[in-house]
CSV table of C-alpha atoms and ligand atoms in Angstrom, one decimal:
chain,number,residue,atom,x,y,z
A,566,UNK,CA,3.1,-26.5,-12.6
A,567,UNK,CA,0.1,-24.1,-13.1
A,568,UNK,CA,-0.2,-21.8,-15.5
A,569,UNK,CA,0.8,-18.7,-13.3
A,570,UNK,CA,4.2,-20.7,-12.5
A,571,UNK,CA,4.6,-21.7,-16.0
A,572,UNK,CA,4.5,-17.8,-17.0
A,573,UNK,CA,6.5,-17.2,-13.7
A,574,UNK,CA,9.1,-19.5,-14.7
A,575,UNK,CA,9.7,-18.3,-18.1
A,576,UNK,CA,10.3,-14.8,-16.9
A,577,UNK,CA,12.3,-15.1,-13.8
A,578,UNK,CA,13.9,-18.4,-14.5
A,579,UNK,CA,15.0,-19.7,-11.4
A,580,UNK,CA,16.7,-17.0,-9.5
A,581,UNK,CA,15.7,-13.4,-10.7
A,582,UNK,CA,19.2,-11.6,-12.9
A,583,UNK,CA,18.1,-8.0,-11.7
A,584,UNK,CA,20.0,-6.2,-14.7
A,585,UNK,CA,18.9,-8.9,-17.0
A,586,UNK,CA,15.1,-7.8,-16.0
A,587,UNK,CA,15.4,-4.8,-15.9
A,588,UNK,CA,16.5,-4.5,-19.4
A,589,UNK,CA,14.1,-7.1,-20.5
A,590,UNK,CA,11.4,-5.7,-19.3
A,591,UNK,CA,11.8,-2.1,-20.4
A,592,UNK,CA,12.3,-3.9,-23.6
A,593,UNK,CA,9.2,-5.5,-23.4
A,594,UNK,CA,7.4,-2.2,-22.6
A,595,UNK,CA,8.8,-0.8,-25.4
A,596,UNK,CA,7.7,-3.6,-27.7
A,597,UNK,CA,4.1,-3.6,-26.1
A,598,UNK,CA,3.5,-0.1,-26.1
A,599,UNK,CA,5.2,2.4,-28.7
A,600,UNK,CA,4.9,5.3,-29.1
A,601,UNK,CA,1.4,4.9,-27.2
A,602,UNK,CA,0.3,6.8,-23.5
A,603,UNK,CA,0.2,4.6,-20.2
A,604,UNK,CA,-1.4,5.7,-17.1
A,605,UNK,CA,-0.6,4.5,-14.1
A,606,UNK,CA,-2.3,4.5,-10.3
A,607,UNK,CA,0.6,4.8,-7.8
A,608,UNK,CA,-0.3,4.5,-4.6
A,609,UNK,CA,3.2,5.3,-3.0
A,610,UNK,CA,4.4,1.4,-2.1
A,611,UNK,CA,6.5,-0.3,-3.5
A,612,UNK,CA,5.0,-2.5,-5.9
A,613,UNK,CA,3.6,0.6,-7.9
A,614,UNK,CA,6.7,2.5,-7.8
A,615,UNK,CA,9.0,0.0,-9.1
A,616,UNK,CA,6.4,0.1,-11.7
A,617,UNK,CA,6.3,3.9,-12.3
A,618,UNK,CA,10.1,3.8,-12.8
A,619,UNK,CA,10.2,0.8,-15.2
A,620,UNK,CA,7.7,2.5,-17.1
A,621,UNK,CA,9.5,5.7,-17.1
A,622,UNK,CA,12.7,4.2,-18.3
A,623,UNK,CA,11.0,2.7,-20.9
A,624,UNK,CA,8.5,5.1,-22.0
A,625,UNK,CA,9.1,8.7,-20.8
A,626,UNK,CA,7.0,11.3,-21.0
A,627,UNK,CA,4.6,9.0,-22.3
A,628,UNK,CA,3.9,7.8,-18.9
A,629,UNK,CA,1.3,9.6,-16.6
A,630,UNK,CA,0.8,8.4,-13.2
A,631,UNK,CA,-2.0,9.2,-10.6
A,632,UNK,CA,-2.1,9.4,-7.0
A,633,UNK,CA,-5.2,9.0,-5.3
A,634,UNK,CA,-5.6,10.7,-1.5
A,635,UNK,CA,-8.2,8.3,-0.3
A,636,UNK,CA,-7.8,9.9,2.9
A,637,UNK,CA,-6.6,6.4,4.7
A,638,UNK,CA,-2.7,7.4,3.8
A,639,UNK,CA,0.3,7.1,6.6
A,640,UNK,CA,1.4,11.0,8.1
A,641,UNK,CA,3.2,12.7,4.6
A,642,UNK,CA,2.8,10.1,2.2
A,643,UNK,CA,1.2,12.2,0.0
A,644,UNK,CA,4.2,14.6,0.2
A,645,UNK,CA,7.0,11.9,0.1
A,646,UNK,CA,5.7,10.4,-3.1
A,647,UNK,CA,5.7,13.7,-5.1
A,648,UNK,CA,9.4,14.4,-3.5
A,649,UNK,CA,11.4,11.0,-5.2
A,650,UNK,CA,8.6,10.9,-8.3
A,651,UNK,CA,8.3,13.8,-9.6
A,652,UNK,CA,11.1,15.7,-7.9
A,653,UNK,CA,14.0,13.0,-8.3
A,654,UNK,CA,12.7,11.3,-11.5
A,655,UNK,CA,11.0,13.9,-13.5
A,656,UNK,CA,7.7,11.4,-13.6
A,657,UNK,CA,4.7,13.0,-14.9
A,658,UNK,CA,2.7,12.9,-11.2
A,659,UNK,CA,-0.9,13.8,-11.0
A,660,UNK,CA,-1.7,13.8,-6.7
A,661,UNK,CA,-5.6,14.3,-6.1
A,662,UNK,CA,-6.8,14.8,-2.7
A,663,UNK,CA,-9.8,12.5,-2.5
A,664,UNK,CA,-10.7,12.2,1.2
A,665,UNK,CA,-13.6,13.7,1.4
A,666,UNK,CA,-15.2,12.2,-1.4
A,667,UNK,CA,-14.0,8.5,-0.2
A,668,UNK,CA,-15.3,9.2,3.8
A,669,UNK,CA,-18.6,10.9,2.8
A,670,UNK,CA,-19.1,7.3,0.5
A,671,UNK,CA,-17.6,5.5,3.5
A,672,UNK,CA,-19.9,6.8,6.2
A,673,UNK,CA,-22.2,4.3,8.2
A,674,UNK,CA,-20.3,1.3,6.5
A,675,UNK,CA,-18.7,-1.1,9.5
A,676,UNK,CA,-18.1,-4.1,7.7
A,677,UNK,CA,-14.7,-5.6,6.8
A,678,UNK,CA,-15.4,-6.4,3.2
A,679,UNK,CA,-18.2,-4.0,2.7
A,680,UNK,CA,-15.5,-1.6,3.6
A,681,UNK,CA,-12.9,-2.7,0.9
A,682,UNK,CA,-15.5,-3.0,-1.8
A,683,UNK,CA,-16.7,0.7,-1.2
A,684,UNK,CA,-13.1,2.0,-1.0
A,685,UNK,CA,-12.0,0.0,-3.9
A,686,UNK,CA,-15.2,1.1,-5.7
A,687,UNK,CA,-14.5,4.2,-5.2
A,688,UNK,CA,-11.2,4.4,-6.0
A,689,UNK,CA,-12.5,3.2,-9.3
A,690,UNK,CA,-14.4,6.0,-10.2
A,691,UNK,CA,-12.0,8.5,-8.5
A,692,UNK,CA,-9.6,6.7,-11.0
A,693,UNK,CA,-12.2,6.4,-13.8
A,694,UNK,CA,-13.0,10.7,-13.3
A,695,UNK,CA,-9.1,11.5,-14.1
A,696,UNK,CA,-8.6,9.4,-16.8
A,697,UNK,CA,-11.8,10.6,-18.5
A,698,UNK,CA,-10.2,14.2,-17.8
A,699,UNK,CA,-6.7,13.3,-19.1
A,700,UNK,CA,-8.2,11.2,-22.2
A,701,UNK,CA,-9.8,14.8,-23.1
A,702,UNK,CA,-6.2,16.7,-22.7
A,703,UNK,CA,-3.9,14.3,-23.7
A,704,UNK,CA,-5.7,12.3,-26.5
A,705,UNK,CA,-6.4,8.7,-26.0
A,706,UNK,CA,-4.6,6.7,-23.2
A,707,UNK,CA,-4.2,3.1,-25.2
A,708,UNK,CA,-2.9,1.2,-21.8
A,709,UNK,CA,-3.2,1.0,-18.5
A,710,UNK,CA,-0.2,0.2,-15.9
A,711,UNK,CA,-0.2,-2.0,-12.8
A,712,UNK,CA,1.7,-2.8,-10.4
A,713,UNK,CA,0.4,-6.4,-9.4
A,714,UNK,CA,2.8,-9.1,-8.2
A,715,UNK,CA,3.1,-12.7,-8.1
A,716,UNK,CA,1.6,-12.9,-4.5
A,717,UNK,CA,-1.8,-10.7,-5.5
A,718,UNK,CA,-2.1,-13.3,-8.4
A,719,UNK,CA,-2.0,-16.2,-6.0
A,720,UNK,CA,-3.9,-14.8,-3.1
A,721,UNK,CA,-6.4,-13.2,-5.8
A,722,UNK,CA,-7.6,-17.2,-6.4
A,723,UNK,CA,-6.1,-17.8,-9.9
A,724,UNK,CA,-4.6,-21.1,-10.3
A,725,UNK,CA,-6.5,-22.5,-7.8
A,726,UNK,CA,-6.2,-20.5,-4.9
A,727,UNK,CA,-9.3,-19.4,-2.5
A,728,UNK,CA,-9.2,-15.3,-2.4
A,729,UNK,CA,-8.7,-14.6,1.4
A,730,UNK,CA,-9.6,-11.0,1.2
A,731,UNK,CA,-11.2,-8.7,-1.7
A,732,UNK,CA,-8.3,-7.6,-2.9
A,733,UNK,CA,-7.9,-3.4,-3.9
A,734,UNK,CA,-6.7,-2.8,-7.9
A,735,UNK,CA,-8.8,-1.0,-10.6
A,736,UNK,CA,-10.2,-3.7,-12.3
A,737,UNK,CA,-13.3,-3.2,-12.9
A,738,UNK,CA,-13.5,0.0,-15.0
A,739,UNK,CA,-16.3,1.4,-16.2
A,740,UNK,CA,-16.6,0.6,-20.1
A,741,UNK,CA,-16.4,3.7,-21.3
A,742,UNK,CA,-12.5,4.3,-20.6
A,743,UNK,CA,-11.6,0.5,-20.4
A,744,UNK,CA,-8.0,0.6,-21.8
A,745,UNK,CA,-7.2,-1.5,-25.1
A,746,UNK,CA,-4.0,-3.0,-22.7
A,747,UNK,CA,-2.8,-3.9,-19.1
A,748,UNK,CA,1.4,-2.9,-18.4
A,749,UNK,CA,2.1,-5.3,-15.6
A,750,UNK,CA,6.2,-5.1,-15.4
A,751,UNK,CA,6.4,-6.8,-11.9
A,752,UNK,CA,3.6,-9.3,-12.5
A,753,UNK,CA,6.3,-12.1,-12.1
A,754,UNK,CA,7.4,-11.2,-9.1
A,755,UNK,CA,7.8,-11.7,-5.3
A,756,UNK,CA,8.3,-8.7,-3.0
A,757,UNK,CA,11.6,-9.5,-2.2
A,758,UNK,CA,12.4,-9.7,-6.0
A,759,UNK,CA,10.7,-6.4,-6.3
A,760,UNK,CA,12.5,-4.3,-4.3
A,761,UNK,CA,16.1,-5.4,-5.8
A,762,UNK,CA,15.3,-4.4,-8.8
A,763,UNK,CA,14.0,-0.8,-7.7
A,764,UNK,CA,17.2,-0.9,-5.8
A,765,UNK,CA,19.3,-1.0,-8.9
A,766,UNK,CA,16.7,1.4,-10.5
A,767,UNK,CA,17.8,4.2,-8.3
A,768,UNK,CA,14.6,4.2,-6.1
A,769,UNK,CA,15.7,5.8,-2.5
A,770,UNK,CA,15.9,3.0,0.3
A,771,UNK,CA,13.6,4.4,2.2
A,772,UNK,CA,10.9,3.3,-0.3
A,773,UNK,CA,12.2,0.5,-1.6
A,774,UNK,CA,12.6,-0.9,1.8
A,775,UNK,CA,9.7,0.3,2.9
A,776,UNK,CA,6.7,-2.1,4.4
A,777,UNK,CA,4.1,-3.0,2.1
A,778,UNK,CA,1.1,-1.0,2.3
A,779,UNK,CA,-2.3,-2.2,1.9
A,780,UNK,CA,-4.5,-0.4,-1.6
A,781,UNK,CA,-7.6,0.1,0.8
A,782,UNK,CA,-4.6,1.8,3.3
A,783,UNK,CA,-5.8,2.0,6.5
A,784,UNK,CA,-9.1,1.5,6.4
A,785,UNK,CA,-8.2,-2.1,6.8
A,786,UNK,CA,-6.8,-0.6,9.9
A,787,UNK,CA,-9.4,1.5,11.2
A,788,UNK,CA,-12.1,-0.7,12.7
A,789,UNK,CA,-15.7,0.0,12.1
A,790,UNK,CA,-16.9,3.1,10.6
A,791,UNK,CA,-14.3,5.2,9.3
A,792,UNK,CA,-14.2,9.0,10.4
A,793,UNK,CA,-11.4,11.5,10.1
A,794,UNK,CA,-11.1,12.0,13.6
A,795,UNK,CA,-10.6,8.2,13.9
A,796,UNK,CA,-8.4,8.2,11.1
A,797,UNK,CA,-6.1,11.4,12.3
A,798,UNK,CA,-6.1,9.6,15.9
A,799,UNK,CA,-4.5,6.3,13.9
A,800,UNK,CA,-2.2,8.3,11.9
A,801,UNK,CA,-0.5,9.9,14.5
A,802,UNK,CA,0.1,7.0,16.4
A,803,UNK,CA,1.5,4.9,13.1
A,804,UNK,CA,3.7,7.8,13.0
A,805,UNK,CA,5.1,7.3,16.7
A,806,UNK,CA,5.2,3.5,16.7
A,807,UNK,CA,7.3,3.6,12.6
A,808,UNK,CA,9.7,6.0,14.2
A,809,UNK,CA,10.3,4.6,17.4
A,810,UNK,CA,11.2,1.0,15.5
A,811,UNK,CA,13.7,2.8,12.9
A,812,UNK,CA,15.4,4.9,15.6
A,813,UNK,CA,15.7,1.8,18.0
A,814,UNK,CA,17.3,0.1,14.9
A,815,UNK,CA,14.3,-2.6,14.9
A,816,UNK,CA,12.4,-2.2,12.0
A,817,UNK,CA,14.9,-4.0,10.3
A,818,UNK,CA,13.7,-7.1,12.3
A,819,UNK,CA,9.8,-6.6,11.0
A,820,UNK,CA,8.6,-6.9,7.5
A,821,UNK,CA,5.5,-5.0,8.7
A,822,UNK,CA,4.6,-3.0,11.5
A,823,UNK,CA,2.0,-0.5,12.5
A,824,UNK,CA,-0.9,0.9,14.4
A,825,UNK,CA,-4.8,0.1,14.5
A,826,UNK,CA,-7.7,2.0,15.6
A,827,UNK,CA,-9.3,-0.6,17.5
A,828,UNK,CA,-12.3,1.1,17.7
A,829,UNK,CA,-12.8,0.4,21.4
A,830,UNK,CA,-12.8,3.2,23.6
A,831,UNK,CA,-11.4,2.8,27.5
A,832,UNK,CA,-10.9,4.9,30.4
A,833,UNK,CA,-7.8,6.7,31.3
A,834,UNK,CA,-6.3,9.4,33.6
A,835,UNK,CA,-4.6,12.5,31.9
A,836,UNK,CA,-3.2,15.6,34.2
A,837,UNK,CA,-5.5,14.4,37.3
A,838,UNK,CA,-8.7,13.6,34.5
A,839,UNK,CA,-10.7,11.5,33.6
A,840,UNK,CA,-10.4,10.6,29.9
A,841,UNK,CA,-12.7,8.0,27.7
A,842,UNK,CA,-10.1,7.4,24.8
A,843,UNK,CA,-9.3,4.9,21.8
A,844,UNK,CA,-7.3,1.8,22.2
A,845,UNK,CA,-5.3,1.4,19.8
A,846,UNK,CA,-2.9,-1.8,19.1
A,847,UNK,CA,0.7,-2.5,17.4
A,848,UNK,CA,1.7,-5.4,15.4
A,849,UNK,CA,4.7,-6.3,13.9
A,850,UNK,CA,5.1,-9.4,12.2
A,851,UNK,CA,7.7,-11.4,10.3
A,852,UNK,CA,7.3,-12.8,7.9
A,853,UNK,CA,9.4,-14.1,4.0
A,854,UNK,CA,6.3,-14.4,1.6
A,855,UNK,CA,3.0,-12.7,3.5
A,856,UNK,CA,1.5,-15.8,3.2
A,857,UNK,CA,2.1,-16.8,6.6
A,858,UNK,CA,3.5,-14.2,9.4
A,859,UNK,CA,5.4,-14.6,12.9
A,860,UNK,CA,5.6,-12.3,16.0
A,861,UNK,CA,8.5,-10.1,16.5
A,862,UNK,CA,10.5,-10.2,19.9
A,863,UNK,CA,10.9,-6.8,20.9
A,864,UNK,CA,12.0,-5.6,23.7
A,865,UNK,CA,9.8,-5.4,26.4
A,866,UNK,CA,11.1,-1.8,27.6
A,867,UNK,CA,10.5,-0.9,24.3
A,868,UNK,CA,7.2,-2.1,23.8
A,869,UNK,CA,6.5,-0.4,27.4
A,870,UNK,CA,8.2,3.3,26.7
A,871,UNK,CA,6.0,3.3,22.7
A,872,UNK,CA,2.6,2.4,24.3
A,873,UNK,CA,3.3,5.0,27.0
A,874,UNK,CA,4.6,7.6,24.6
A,875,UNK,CA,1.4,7.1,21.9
A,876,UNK,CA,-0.9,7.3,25.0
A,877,UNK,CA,0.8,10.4,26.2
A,878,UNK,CA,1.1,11.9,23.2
A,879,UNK,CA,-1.7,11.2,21.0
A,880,UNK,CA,-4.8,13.3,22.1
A,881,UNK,CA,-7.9,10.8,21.7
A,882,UNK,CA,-5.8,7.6,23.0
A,883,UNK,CA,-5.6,6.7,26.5
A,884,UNK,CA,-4.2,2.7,26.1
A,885,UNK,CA,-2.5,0.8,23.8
A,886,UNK,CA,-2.2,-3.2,23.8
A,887,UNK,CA,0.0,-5.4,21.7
A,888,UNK,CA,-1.5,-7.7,19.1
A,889,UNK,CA,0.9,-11.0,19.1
A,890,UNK,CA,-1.1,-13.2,17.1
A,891,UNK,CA,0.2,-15.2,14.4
A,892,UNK,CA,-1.0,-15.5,10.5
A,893,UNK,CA,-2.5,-18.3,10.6
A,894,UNK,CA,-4.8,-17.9,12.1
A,895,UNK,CA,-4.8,-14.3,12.2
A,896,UNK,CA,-4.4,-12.3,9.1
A,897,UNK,CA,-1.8,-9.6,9.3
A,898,UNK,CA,-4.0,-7.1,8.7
A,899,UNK,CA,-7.1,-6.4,10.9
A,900,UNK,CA,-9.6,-6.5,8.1
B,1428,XMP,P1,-3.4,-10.4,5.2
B,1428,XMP,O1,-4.1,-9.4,6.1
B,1428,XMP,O2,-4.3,-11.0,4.2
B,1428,XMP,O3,-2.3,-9.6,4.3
B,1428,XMP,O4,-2.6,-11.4,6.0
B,1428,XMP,C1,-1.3,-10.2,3.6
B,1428,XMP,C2,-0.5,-9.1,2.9
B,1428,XMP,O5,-1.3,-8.4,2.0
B,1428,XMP,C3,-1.4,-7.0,2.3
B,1428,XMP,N1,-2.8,-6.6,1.9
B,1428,XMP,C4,-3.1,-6.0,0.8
B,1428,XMP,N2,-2.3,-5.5,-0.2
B,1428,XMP,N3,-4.2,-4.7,-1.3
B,1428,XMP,C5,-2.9,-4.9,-1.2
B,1428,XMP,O6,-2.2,-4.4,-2.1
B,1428,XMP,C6,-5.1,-5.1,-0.3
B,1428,XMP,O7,-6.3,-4.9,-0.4
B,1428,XMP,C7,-4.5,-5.8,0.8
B,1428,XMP,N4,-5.0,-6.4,1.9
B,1428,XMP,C8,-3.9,-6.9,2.6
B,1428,XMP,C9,-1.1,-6.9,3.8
B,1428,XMP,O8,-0.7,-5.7,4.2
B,1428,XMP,C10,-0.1,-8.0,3.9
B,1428,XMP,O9,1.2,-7.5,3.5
């Protein structure tokens, strides 16, 4: 055992008792932070949000979470988040609308990783600008909350692992607001083991259950240089193709499925004209830990009528193809 299973093993045990977690770990958050203030970066998925509410439960108004607009969010996810956070749970929710600051750093980068680093990068100092802000209104912030999970521990290369992928979190903050503490409450845990417990915190289904999202969003999805137009074009089609799978009843079958912006640009006919449009491709995988990731069987009629339908109805796309390649040796993601 390594240390990271050791740790895992003392907190989990060997299957995960969601009340007996739950009330562990608010104790623990109690006992680590007082009467001090946490803030927390919530990016809308899953991971952060069980994380949020943990915190919450355990801390109150004590709690301050942030969500940054990096401008590479799904259609509404902005808009969802502050609906269940701050409208259902009374969190204290801070939503800034970064996108132009993140694409004006972004422009004339085409490189996978180079990519990440300047989002994530960026996302630090979007970060590091609000808690600078809040430290002045609220007095001093003494800990800083995360929502990392067993997986990101693994696949981030400790105990032994190589790192696949830089990996998006807000380490890395500049030294003038480093926090005197990290608040990890899901640290311990797999995704599965996540979302029972924000389940039995209240959390709505729909975001409980809902796919794991990526920190760097989809930038990882929107090949070479990332613009808004490209961006919008992807969004739109995500929409369509997430839709289409929960009113066919299949994205049950899928642990993750959506859209990329290929990049890639085809002809096509629309109303008797020529078009020169975006490919864009769908891929929904199955898979238990992420680690490695199968194809889901759709139906073929299905996979026909949501091609057709993004193509038709997405201005700026004229074809769509289906990626069916496995992890290994593709990743899930497309960067
Ligand atoms: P890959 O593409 O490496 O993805 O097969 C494995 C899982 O990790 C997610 N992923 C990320 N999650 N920050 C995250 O929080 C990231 O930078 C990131 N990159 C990939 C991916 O969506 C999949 O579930």
């Amino acid at each position: 055992m390594n240390q990271a299973e050791k740790e895992r093993a003392a907190k989990v045990g060997k299957k995960l008792n969601v009340k007996a977690y739950i009330k562990a770990e608010i104790e623990a958050i109690r006992a680590q932070v007082g009467d001090k203030k946490v803030l927390l970066a919530m990016s809308g998925g899953v991971d952060s949000s069980v994380c949020a509410v943990l915190l919450h439960k355990a801390i109150g108004k004590n709690l301050t979470c942030v969500f940054v607009d990096h401008g590479c969010m799904r259609l509404n996810e902005a808009k969802e988040v502050k609906k269940v956070f701050k409208g259902k749970f009374g969190i204290n929710l801070i939503q800034i609308d970064a996108e132009k600051r993140f694409l004006d750093k972004a422009k004339g980068i085409t490189d996978p990783e180079l990519k990440r680093k300047c989002i994530g990068g960026e996302f630090i100092q979007v970060f590091a600008d609000v808690a600078r802000d809040l430290k002045k209104k609220l007095g001093d912030i003494e800990f800083l909350g995360q929502g990392t999970i067993y997986p990101d521990i693994i696949e981030s290369g400790v105990g032994g692992n190589k790192a696949v992928k830089a990996h998006h979190n807000v380490g890395g903050l500049p030294k003038d607001i480093l926090f005197k503490g990290l608040v990890e409450p899901v640290k311990y845990l797999y995704k599965d083991e996540v979302r029972k417990v924000g389940k039995a915190l209240g959390i709505p289904d729909e975001m409980v259950m809902r796919q794991p999202f990526p920190g760097p969003g989809l930038a990882v999805r929107c090949i070479g240089e990332l613009t808004k137009e490209k961006l919008d074009i992807l969004r739109q089609a995500d929409f369509i193709f997430r839709d289409e799978m929960k009113k066919a009843g299949l994205d049950k079958k899928a642990q993750q499925f959506f859209a990329i912006n290929t990049n890639v640009k085809s002809v096509g006919v629309k109303n008797g004209a020529r078009t020169f449009g975006y490919v864009i491709a769908l891929r929904a995988v199955a898979t238990s830990q992420f680690v490695k990731a199968g194809i889901v069987e759709l139906p073929f009629k299905f996979m026909v009528a949501v091609a057709e339908k993004i193509a038709t109805k997405v201005k700026g796309v004229n074809r769509v193809v289906w990626d069916i390649t496995p992890k290994p040796p593709a990743t899930i993601e497309w960067e």
